[in-house]
PDB file of C-alpha atoms in Angstrom:
ATOM      1  CA  UNK A   1     118.359 118.209 107.197  1.00  0.00           C
ATOM      2  CA  UNK A   2     115.065 116.614 108.386  1.00  0.00           C
ATOM      3  CA  UNK A   3     114.858 112.877 108.547  1.00  0.00           C
ATOM      4  CA  UNK A   4     111.383 111.349 108.741  1.00  0.00           C
ATOM      5  CA  UNK A   5     111.403 108.011 110.562  1.00  0.00           C
ATOM      6  CA  UNK A   6     109.559 105.181 108.811  1.00  0.00           C
ATOM      7  CA  UNK A   7     107.624 102.348 110.435  1.00  0.00           C
ATOM      8  CA  UNK A   8     106.243  99.466 108.420  1.00  0.00           C
ATOM      9  CA  UNK A   9     103.475  98.053 110.563  1.00  0.00           C
ATOM     10  CA  UNK A  10     101.470  94.824 110.487  1.00  0.00           C
ATOM     11  CA  UNK A  11     104.386  92.614 109.526  1.00  0.00           C
ATOM     12  CA  UNK A  12     103.250  88.968 109.538  1.00  0.00           C
ATOM     13  CA  UNK A  13     106.143  87.215 107.668  1.00  0.00           C
ATOM     14  CA  UNK A  14     109.937  87.241 108.099  1.00  0.00           C
ATOM     15  CA  UNK A  15     110.423  87.942 104.400  1.00  0.00           C
ATOM     16  CA  UNK A  16     108.360  91.129 104.670  1.00  0.00           C
ATOM     17  CA  UNK A  17     110.497  92.359 107.506  1.00  0.00           C
ATOM     18  CA  UNK A  18     113.618  91.678 105.492  1.00  0.00           C
ATOM     19  CA  UNK A  19     112.285  93.685 102.562  1.00  0.00           C
ATOM     20  CA  UNK A  20     111.296  96.581 104.801  1.00  0.00           C
ATOM     21  CA  UNK A  21     114.752  96.690 106.371  1.00  0.00           C
ATOM     22  CA  UNK A  22     116.541  96.283 103.062  1.00  0.00           C
ATOM     23  CA  UNK A  23     114.739  99.367 101.630  1.00  0.00           C
ATOM     24  CA  UNK A  24     115.519 101.496 104.739  1.00  0.00           C
ATOM     25  CA  UNK A  25     112.646 101.184 107.233  1.00  0.00           C
ATOM     26  CA  UNK A  26     113.619 102.462 110.651  1.00  0.00           C
ATOM     27  CA  UNK A  27     111.114 100.247 112.525  1.00  0.00           C
ATOM     28  CA  UNK A  28     108.777  97.338 112.003  1.00  0.00           C
ATOM     29  CA  UNK A  29     105.481  96.849 113.804  1.00  0.00           C
ATOM     30  CA  UNK A  30     103.966  93.673 115.182  1.00  0.00           C
ATOM     31  CA  UNK A  31     100.234  93.579 115.967  1.00  0.00           C
ATOM     32  CA  UNK A  32      99.210  91.668 118.990  1.00  0.00           C
ATOM     33  CA  UNK A  33      95.459  92.235 118.595  1.00  0.00           C
ATOM     34  CA  UNK A  34      93.514  89.150 117.715  1.00  0.00           C
ATOM     35  CA  UNK A  35      90.748  90.998 115.811  1.00  0.00           C
ATOM     36  CA  UNK A  36      93.222  92.451 113.302  1.00  0.00           C
ATOM     37  CA  UNK A  37      93.843  90.742 109.965  1.00  0.00           C
ATOM     38  CA  UNK A  38      97.565  91.499 110.637  1.00  0.00           C
ATOM     39  CA  UNK A  39      97.644  89.861 114.076  1.00  0.00           C
ATOM     40  CA  UNK A  40     100.562  87.646 115.022  1.00  0.00           C
ATOM     41  CA  UNK A  41     101.071  85.320 117.864  1.00  0.00           C
ATOM     42  CA  UNK A  42     104.313  85.172 119.958  1.00  0.00           C
ATOM     43  CA  UNK A  43     105.587  82.262 117.899  1.00  0.00           C
ATOM     44  CA  UNK A  44     105.144  84.118 114.642  1.00  0.00           C
ATOM     45  CA  UNK A  45     106.626  87.220 116.160  1.00  0.00           C
ATOM     46  CA  UNK A  46     109.705  85.345 117.242  1.00  0.00           C
ATOM     47  CA  UNK A  47     110.364  84.118 113.749  1.00  0.00           C
ATOM     48  CA  UNK A  48     109.986  87.627 112.362  1.00  0.00           C
ATOM     49  CA  UNK A  49     112.281  89.182 114.961  1.00  0.00           C
ATOM     50  CA  UNK A  50     115.054  86.758 114.255  1.00  0.00           C
ATOM     51  CA  UNK A  51     115.660  88.485 110.910  1.00  0.00           C
ATOM     52  CA  UNK A  52     115.608  92.039 112.212  1.00  0.00           C
ATOM     53  CA  UNK A  53     119.179  93.460 112.335  1.00  0.00           C
ATOM     54  CA  UNK A  54     120.690  95.733 114.980  1.00  0.00           C
ATOM     55  CA  UNK A  55     119.534  99.365 115.062  1.00  0.00           C
ATOM     56  CA  UNK A  56     116.072  98.658 113.528  1.00  0.00           C
ATOM     57  CA  UNK A  57     113.429  99.219 116.169  1.00  0.00           C
ATOM     58  CA  UNK A  58     110.733  96.620 116.921  1.00  0.00           C
ATOM     59  CA  UNK A  59     107.332  97.903 118.078  1.00  0.00           C
ATOM     60  CA  UNK A  60     104.589  95.785 119.616  1.00  0.00           C
ATOM     61  CA  UNK A  61     101.022  97.076 119.120  1.00  0.00           C
ATOM     62  CA  UNK A  62      98.267  96.401 121.658  1.00  0.00           C
ATOM     63  CA  UNK A  63      94.633  97.421 121.933  1.00  0.00           C
ATOM     64  CA  UNK A  64      93.229  97.567 125.482  1.00  0.00           C
ATOM     65  CA  UNK A  65      95.152  94.447 126.362  1.00  0.00           C
ATOM     66  CA  UNK A  66      95.634  93.070 129.925  1.00  0.00           C
ATOM     67  CA  UNK A  67      98.869  94.125 131.524  1.00  0.00           C
ATOM     68  CA  UNK A  68      99.867  90.538 132.225  1.00  0.00           C
ATOM     69  CA  UNK A  69      99.660  89.665 128.562  1.00  0.00           C
ATOM     70  CA  UNK A  70     101.832  92.657 127.622  1.00  0.00           C
ATOM     71  CA  UNK A  71     104.357  91.730 130.285  1.00  0.00           C
ATOM     72  CA  UNK A  72     104.491  88.152 128.998  1.00  0.00           C
ATOM     73  CA  UNK A  73     105.211  89.220 125.480  1.00  0.00           C
ATOM     74  CA  UNK A  74     107.880  91.747 126.707  1.00  0.00           C
ATOM     75  CA  UNK A  75     109.643  89.017 128.656  1.00  0.00           C
ATOM     76  CA  UNK A  76     109.562  86.536 125.729  1.00  0.00           C
ATOM     77  CA  UNK A  77     110.448  88.745 122.829  1.00  0.00           C
ATOM     78  CA  UNK A  78     113.129  91.499 122.112  1.00  0.00           C
ATOM     79  CA  UNK A  79     110.602  94.341 121.815  1.00  0.00           C
ATOM     80  CA  UNK A  80     112.048  97.914 121.840  1.00  0.00           C
ATOM     81  CA  UNK A  81     108.846  99.935 122.013  1.00  0.00           C
ATOM     82  CA  UNK A  82     105.161  99.562 122.852  1.00  0.00           C
ATOM     83  CA  UNK A  83     102.325 101.089 120.912  1.00  0.00           C
ATOM     84  CA  UNK A  84      98.900 101.537 122.587  1.00  0.00           C
ATOM     85  CA  UNK A  85      95.972 101.806 120.213  1.00  0.00           C
ATOM     86  CA  UNK A  86      93.011 101.639 122.453  1.00  0.00           C
ATOM     87  CA  UNK A  87      91.675 103.618 125.396  1.00  0.00           C
ATOM     88  CA  UNK A  88      94.726 103.059 127.654  1.00  0.00           C
ATOM     89  CA  UNK A  89      95.408 105.687 130.321  1.00  0.00           C
ATOM     90  CA  UNK A  90      98.812 107.296 130.736  1.00  0.00           C
ATOM     91  CA  UNK A  91      99.288 105.394 134.009  1.00  0.00           C
ATOM     92  CA  UNK A  92      98.613 102.158 132.229  1.00  0.00           C
ATOM     93  CA  UNK A  93     101.112 102.922 129.437  1.00  0.00           C
ATOM     94  CA  UNK A  94     103.800 104.047 131.846  1.00  0.00           C
ATOM     95  CA  UNK A  95     103.765 100.965 134.109  1.00  0.00           C
ATOM     96  CA  UNK A  96     105.827  98.882 131.724  1.00  0.00           C
ATOM     97  CA  UNK A  97     108.831 101.274 131.846  1.00  0.00           C
ATOM     98  CA  UNK A  98     109.411 100.909 128.149  1.00  0.00           C
ATOM     99  CA  UNK A  99     109.304 103.666 125.523  1.00  0.00           C
ATOM    100  CA  UNK A 100     105.829 103.927 124.053  1.00  0.00           C
ATOM    101  CA  UNK A 101     103.663 105.527 121.402  1.00  0.00           C
ATOM    102  CA  UNK A 102     100.056 106.490 122.198  1.00  0.00           C
ATOM    103  CA  UNK A 103      97.669 106.444 119.269  1.00  0.00           C
ATOM    104  CA  UNK A 104      94.989 109.175 119.012  1.00  0.00           C
ATOM    105  CA  UNK A 105      92.136 108.571 116.525  1.00  0.00           C
ATOM    106  CA  UNK A 106      91.465 111.878 114.848  1.00  0.00           C
ATOM    107  CA  UNK A 107      87.967 113.122 114.003  1.00  0.00           C
ATOM    108  CA  UNK A 108      86.371 116.545 113.659  1.00  0.00           C
ATOM    109  CA  UNK A 109      85.556 118.017 117.027  1.00  0.00           C
ATOM    110  CA  UNK A 110      88.391 116.263 118.890  1.00  0.00           C
ATOM    111  CA  UNK A 111      90.576 118.603 120.821  1.00  0.00           C
ATOM    112  CA  UNK A 112      93.914 116.998 120.063  1.00  0.00           C
ATOM    113  CA  UNK A 113      95.882 119.173 122.543  1.00  0.00           C
ATOM    114  CA  UNK A 114      93.559 118.159 125.324  1.00  0.00           C
ATOM    115  CA  UNK A 115      93.666 114.475 124.252  1.00  0.00           C
ATOM    116  CA  UNK A 116      97.447 114.491 124.081  1.00  0.00           C
ATOM    117  CA  UNK A 117      98.008 116.272 127.439  1.00  0.00           C
ATOM    118  CA  UNK A 118      98.026 113.176 129.687  1.00  0.00           C
ATOM    119  CA  UNK A 119     100.657 111.410 127.580  1.00  0.00           C
ATOM    120  CA  UNK A 120     103.585 113.681 128.185  1.00  0.00           C
ATOM    121  CA  UNK A 121     105.824 110.661 128.839  1.00  0.00           C
ATOM    122  CA  UNK A 122     105.126 109.069 125.488  1.00  0.00           C
ATOM    123  CA  UNK A 123     107.985 108.894 123.003  1.00  0.00           C
ATOM    124  CA  UNK A 124     105.471 110.054 120.402  1.00  0.00           C
ATOM    125  CA  UNK A 125     101.829 110.520 119.547  1.00  0.00           C
ATOM    126  CA  UNK A 126     100.580 108.432 116.603  1.00  0.00           C
ATOM    127  CA  UNK A 127      97.717 110.078 114.787  1.00  0.00           C
ATOM    128  CA  UNK A 128      95.379 107.748 112.997  1.00  0.00           C
ATOM    129  CA  UNK A 129      91.957 107.977 111.378  1.00  0.00           C
ATOM    130  CA  UNK A 130      88.863 107.509 113.423  1.00  0.00           C
ATOM    131  CA  UNK A 131      86.274 104.929 112.406  1.00  0.00           C
ATOM    132  CA  UNK A 132      83.498 103.656 114.604  1.00  0.00           C
ATOM    133  CA  UNK A 133      84.450 100.315 116.158  1.00  0.00           C
ATOM    134  CA  UNK A 134      87.882 100.065 114.411  1.00  0.00           C
ATOM    135  CA  UNK A 135      90.897 100.942 116.552  1.00  0.00           C
ATOM    136  CA  UNK A 136      93.236 101.427 113.542  1.00  0.00           C
ATOM    137  CA  UNK A 137      94.301 100.167 110.134  1.00  0.00           C
ATOM    138  CA  UNK A 138      91.326 101.747 108.480  1.00  0.00           C
ATOM    139  CA  UNK A 139      93.260 102.619 105.298  1.00  0.00           C
ATOM    140  CA  UNK A 140      91.644 106.030 105.315  1.00  0.00           C
ATOM    141  CA  UNK A 141      93.266 109.465 105.804  1.00  0.00           C
ATOM    142  CA  UNK A 142      91.962 112.127 108.085  1.00  0.00           C
ATOM    143  CA  UNK A 143      91.972 115.902 107.625  1.00  0.00           C
ATOM    144  CA  UNK A 144      95.615 116.605 108.126  1.00  0.00           C
ATOM    145  CA  UNK A 145      94.888 120.204 109.160  1.00  0.00           C
ATOM    146  CA  UNK A 146      93.463 118.931 112.397  1.00  0.00           C
ATOM    147  CA  UNK A 147      96.980 117.831 113.380  1.00  0.00           C
ATOM    148  CA  UNK A 148      98.586 121.220 113.073  1.00  0.00           C
ATOM    149  CA  UNK A 149      97.810 121.954 116.742  1.00  0.00           C
ATOM    150  CA  UNK A 150     100.344 119.289 117.776  1.00  0.00           C
ATOM    151  CA  UNK A 151     103.324 120.744 115.939  1.00  0.00           C
ATOM    152  CA  UNK A 152     105.197 121.026 119.233  1.00  0.00           C
ATOM    153  CA  UNK A 153     104.872 117.310 119.853  1.00  0.00           C
ATOM    154  CA  UNK A 154     106.694 114.304 118.357  1.00  0.00           C
ATOM    155  CA  UNK A 155     104.015 113.115 115.941  1.00  0.00           C
ATOM    156  CA  UNK A 156     103.918 109.930 113.999  1.00  0.00           C
ATOM    157  CA  UNK A 157     101.475 110.220 111.128  1.00  0.00           C
ATOM    158  CA  UNK A 158      99.395 107.190 110.108  1.00  0.00           C
ATOM    159  CA  UNK A 159      96.028 106.508 108.461  1.00  0.00           C
ATOM    160  CA  UNK A 160      95.687 105.835 104.751  1.00  0.00           C
ATOM    161  CA  UNK A 161      99.259 106.693 103.771  1.00  0.00           C
ATOM    162  CA  UNK A 162     100.800 105.510 100.540  1.00  0.00           C
ATOM    163  CA  UNK A 163     103.524 106.397  98.119  1.00  0.00           C
ATOM    164  CA  UNK A 164     101.046 108.655  96.364  1.00  0.00           C
ATOM    165  CA  UNK A 165     100.293 110.920  99.354  1.00  0.00           C
ATOM    166  CA  UNK A 166     103.053 110.525 102.002  1.00  0.00           C
ATOM    167  CA  UNK A 167     105.176 113.311 100.422  1.00  0.00           C
ATOM    168  CA  UNK A 168     102.347 115.827 100.682  1.00  0.00           C
ATOM    169  CA  UNK A 169     101.711 114.779 104.281  1.00  0.00           C
ATOM    170  CA  UNK A 170     105.299 115.251 105.287  1.00  0.00           C
ATOM    171  CA  UNK A 171     105.562 118.575 103.486  1.00  0.00           C
ATOM    172  CA  UNK A 172     102.454 119.812 105.229  1.00  0.00           C
ATOM    173  CA  UNK A 173     103.034 118.508 108.809  1.00  0.00           C
ATOM    174  CA  UNK A 174     106.667 117.650 109.122  1.00  0.00           C
ATOM    175  CA  UNK A 175     105.988 114.740 111.423  1.00  0.00           C
ATOM    176  CA  UNK A 176     108.687 112.953 113.346  1.00  0.00           C
ATOM    177  CA  UNK A 177     107.634 109.773 111.641  1.00  0.00           C
ATOM    178  CA  UNK A 178     105.198 107.997 109.355  1.00  0.00           C
ATOM    179  CA  UNK A 179     103.518 104.667 109.860  1.00  0.00           C
ATOM    180  CA  UNK A 180     102.137 102.575 106.984  1.00  0.00           C
ATOM    181  CA  UNK A 181     100.420  99.193 106.837  1.00  0.00           C
ATOM    182  CA  UNK A 182      97.732  98.765 104.245  1.00  0.00           C
ATOM    183  CA  UNK A 183      99.314 101.241 101.839  1.00  0.00           C
ATOM    184  CA  UNK A 184     102.161  98.758 101.172  1.00  0.00           C
ATOM    185  CA  UNK A 185     100.131  95.573 100.996  1.00  0.00           C
ATOM    186  CA  UNK A 186      98.937  93.268  98.235  1.00  0.00           C
ATOM    187  CA  UNK A 187      96.407  91.764 100.775  1.00  0.00           C
ATOM    188  CA  UNK A 188      95.800  92.297 104.456  1.00  0.00           C
ATOM    189  CA  UNK A 189      98.987  91.312 106.254  1.00  0.00           C
ATOM    190  CA  UNK A 190     100.944  90.533 103.066  1.00  0.00           C
ATOM    191  CA  UNK A 191     103.336  93.258 102.193  1.00  0.00           C
ATOM    192  CA  UNK A 192     104.293  94.095  98.567  1.00  0.00           C
ATOM    193  CA  UNK A 193     108.010  94.612  98.092  1.00  0.00           C
ATOM    194  CA  UNK A 194     107.499  97.098  95.287  1.00  0.00           C
ATOM    195  CA  UNK A 195     105.034  99.241  97.258  1.00  0.00           C
ATOM    196  CA  UNK A 196     107.427  99.219 100.271  1.00  0.00           C
ATOM    197  CA  UNK A 197     110.268 100.447  98.039  1.00  0.00           C
ATOM    198  CA  UNK A 198     108.062 103.150  96.440  1.00  0.00           C
ATOM    199  CA  UNK A 199     106.779 104.366  99.891  1.00  0.00           C
ATOM    200  CA  UNK A 200     110.224 104.659 101.425  1.00  0.00           C
ATOM    201  CA  UNK A 201     111.558 106.353  98.237  1.00  0.00           C
ATOM    202  CA  UNK A 202     108.723 108.844  98.393  1.00  0.00           C
ATOM    203  CA  UNK A 203     109.517 109.739 102.060  1.00  0.00           C
ATOM    204  CA  UNK A 204     113.198 110.080 101.399  1.00  0.00           C
ATOM    205  CA  UNK A 205     112.565 112.257  98.260  1.00  0.00           C
ATOM    206  CA  UNK A 206     110.517 114.654 100.371  1.00  0.00           C
ATOM    207  CA  UNK A 207     113.178 114.683 103.170  1.00  0.00           C
TER     208      UNK A 207
END
């Protein structure tokens, strides 16, 4: 039976991480990008990570960050996976010797196969919506048909997902995982327990 992995991203409070885990999230995401309304600093991240139990993955998201900053966070915090949401090259992503996701921002005209080709070492390709000047977290979906060329890859689907549409997305694309942030929030960075439960239930119902 298929099992779609679920990541709840943009966690800013320990209680939100606890709710996500309690309802069955496979991973939580921490945003280390100062321009995001969901950004956390290392101190906040440490408090959140204290409540994450064994076998739930922790993912640190960066956007064109300096290698030294990433290395500092990796050495200070128990991070399982890195997520690169900017213009990072494959060589840059690989230097940390840690499993990573590479985000590709999808828009009409983008050759996804060509864009994905350099990142053969990535654990997965995260497909998000393109918006000028915004590296992610747009809250908007993209044309899912554009992702069908990557069926042979481990795809994590993001961009405007919610309990209302995630089932359709999974049925259409059968991604390895789904990633949600704004779709389970009451305000930017503040997760809503009811929406988290509904989202995860919708994924599992489709599985």
